[in-house]
PDB file of C-alpha atoms in Angstrom:
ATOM      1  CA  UNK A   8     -30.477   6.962  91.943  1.00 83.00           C
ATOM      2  CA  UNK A   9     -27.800   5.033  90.930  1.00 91.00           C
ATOM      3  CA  UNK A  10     -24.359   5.812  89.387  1.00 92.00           C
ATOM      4  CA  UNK A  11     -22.614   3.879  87.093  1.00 91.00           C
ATOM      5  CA  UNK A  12     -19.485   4.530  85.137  1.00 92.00           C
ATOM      6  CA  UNK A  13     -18.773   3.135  81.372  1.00 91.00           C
ATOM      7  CA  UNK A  14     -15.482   2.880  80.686  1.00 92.00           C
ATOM      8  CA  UNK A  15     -14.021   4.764  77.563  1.00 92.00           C
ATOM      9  CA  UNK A  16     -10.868   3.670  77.919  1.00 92.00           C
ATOM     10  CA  UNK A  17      -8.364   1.754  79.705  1.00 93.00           C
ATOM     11  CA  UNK A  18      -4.410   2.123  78.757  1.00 90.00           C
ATOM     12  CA  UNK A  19      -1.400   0.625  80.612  1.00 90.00           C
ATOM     13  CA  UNK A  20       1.175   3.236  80.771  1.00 89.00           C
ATOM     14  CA  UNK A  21       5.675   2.255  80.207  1.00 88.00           C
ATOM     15  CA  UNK A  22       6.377   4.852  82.236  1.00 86.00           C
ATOM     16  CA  UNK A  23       7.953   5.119  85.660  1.00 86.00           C
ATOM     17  CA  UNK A  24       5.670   5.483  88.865  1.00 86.00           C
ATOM     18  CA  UNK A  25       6.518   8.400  90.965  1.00 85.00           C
ATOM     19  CA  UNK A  26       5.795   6.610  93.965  1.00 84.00           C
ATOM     20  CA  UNK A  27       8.037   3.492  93.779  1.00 83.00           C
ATOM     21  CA  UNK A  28       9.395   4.112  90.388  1.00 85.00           C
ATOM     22  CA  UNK A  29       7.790   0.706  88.875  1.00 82.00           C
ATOM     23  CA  UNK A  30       7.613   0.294  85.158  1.00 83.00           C
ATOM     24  CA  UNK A  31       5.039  -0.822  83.581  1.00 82.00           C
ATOM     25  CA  UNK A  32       2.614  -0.748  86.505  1.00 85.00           C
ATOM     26  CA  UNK A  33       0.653   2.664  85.520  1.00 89.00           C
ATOM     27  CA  UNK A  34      -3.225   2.217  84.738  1.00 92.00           C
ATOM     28  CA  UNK A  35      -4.860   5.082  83.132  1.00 92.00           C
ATOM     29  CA  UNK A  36      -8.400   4.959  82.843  1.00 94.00           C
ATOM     30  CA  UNK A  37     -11.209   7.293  81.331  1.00 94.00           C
ATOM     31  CA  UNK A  38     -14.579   7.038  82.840  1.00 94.00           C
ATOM     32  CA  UNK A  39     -18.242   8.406  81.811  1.00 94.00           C
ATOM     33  CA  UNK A  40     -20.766   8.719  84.417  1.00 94.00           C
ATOM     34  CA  UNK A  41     -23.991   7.142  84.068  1.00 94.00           C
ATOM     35  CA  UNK A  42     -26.736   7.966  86.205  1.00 93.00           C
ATOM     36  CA  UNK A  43     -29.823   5.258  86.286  1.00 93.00           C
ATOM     37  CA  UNK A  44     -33.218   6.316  88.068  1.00 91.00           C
ATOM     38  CA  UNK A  45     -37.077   4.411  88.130  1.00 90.00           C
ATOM     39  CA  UNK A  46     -37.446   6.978  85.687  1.00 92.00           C
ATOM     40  CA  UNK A  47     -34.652   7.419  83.183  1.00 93.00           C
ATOM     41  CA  UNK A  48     -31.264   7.047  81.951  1.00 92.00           C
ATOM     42  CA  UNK A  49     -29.367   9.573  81.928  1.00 93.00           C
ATOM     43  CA  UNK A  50     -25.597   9.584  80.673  1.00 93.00           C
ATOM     44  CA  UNK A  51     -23.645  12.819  81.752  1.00 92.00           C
ATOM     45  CA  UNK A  52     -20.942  14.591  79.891  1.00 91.00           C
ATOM     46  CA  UNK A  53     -18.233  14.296  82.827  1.00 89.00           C
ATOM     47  CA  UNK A  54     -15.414  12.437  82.304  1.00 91.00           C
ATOM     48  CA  UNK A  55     -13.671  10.916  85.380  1.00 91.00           C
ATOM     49  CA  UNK A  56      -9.487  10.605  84.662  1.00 91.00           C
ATOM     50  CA  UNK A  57      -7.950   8.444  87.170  1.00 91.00           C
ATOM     51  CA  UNK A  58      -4.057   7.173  87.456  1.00 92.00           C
ATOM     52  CA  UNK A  59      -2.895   3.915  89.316  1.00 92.00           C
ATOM     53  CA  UNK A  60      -0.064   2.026  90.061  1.00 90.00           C
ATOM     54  CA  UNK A  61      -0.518  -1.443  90.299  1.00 88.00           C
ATOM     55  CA  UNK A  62       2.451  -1.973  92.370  1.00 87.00           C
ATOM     56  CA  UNK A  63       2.116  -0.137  95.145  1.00 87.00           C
ATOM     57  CA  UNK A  64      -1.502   0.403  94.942  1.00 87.00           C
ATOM     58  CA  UNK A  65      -1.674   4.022  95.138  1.00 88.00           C
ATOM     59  CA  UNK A  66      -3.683   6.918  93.407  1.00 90.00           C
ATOM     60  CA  UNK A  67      -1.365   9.454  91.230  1.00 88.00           C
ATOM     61  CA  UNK A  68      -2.609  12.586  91.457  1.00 88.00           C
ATOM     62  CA  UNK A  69      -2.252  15.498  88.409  1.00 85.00           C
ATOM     63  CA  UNK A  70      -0.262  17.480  90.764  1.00 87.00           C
ATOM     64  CA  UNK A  71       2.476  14.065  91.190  1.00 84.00           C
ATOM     65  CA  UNK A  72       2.587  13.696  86.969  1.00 85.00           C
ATOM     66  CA  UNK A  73       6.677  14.097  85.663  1.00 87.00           C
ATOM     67  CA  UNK A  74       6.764  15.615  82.089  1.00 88.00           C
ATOM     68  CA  UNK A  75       6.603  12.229  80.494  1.00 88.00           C
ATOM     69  CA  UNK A  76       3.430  11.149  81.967  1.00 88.00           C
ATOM     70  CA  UNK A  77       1.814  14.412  81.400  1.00 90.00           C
ATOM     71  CA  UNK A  78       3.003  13.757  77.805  1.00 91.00           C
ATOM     72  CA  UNK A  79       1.251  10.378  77.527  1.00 91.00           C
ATOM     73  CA  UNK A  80      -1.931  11.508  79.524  1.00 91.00           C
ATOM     74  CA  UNK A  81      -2.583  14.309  77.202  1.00 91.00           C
ATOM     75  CA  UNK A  82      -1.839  11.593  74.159  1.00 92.00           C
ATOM     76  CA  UNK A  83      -4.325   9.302  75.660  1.00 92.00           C
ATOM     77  CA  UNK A  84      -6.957  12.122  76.519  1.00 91.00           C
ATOM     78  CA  UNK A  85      -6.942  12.953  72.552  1.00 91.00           C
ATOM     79  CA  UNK A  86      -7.822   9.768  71.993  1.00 91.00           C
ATOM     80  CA  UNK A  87     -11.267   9.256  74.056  1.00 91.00           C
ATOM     81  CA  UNK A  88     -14.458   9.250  72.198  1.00 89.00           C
ATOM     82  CA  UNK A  89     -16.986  10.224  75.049  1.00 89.00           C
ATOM     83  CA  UNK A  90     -20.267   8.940  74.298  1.00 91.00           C
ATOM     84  CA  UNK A  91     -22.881  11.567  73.720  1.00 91.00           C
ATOM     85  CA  UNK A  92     -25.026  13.090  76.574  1.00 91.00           C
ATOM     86  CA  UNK A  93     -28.270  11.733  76.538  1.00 91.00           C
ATOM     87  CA  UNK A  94     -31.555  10.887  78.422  1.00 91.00           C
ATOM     88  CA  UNK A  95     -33.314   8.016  78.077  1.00 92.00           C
ATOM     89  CA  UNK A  96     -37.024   6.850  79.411  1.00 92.00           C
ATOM     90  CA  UNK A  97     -37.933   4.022  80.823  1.00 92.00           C
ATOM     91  CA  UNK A  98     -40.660   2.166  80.728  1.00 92.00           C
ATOM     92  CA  UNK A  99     -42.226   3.062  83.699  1.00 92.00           C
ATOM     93  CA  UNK A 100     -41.897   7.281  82.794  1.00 93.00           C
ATOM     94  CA  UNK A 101     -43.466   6.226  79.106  1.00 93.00           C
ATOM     95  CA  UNK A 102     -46.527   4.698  80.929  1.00 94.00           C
ATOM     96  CA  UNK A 103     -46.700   7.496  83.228  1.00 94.00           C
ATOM     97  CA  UNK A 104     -46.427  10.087  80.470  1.00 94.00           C
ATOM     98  CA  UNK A 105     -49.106   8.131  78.169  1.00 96.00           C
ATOM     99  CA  UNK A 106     -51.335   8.089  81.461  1.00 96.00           C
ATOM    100  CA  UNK A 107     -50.998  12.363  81.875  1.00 96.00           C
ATOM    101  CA  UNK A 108     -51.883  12.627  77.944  1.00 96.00           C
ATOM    102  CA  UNK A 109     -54.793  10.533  78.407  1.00 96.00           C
ATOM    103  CA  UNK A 110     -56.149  12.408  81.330  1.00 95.00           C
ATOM    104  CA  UNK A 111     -55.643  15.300  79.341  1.00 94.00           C
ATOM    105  CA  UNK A 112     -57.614  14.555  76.498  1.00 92.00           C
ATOM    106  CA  UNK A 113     -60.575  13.426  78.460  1.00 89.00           C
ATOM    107  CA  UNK A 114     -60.469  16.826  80.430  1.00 90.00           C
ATOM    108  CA  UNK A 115     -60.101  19.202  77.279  1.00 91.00           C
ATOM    109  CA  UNK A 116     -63.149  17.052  75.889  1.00 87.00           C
ATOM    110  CA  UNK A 117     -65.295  17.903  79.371  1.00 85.00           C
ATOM    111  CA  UNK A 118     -64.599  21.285  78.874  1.00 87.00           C
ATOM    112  CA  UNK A 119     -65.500  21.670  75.114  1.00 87.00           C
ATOM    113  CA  UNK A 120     -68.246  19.503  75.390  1.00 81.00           C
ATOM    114  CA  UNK A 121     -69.479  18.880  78.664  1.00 76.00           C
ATOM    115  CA  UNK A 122     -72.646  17.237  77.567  1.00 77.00           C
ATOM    116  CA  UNK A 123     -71.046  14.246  76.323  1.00 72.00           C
ATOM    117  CA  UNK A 124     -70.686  13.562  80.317  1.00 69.00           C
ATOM    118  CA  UNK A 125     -73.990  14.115  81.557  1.00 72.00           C
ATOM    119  CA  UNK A 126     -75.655  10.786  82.851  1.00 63.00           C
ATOM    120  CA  UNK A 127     -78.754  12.486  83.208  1.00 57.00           C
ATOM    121  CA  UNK A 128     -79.850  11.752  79.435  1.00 55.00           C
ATOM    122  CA  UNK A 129     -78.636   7.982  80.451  1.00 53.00           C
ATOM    123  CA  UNK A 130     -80.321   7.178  82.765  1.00 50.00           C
TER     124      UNK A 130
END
């Protein structure tokens, strides 16, 4: 399986970095995960939040947040329209699927009316 993310939204942030106090250099991005199989698509209802500075290239962490940047990450969480959870098929589960319906229908016809199947009257 392979995971993907799509990204809802990507915002550059004025305030100060609590690492090396940059301005200017904060990335805050919202992420939905998106999980691709052989057999379907399936988009998840997580949402990954993730902080960066671009100057110093490091991770902020929730715990590292000062009052204004918890003020402008909550702003900027309002704001994200998450796609809706969904599963889709692809082709090769659709073929599959058709395949086990067939099968089906072939075995609920031998059962009602085994005689249709008899090769003795054939040959």
């Amino acid at each position: 399986m392979k995971t993907e993310y799509i990204n809802l939204k990507k915002a550059v942030l004025n305030n100060n970095c609590p690492e090396c106090f940059a301005t200017e250099s904060l990335t805050l991005s919202f992420d939905q995960k998106k999980v691709t199989s052989p057999f379907v698509i399936q988009i998840r209802k997580e949402i990954i939040e993730n902080m960066h500075c671009k100057k110093c290239d490091t991770e902020i962490f929730a715990g590292r947040y000062t009052d204004d940047i918890e003020r402008v990450y909550q702003y900027h969480k309002k704001t994200v329209a998450p796609k809706s959870p969904s599963i889709r098929l692809r082709p090769l589960s659709i073929i599959i699927l058709i395949f086990i319906v067939l099968i089906g229908i072939v075995l609920y016809a031998f059962i009602q009316n085994p005689e249709w199947f008899e090769l003795n009257e054939i040959l």
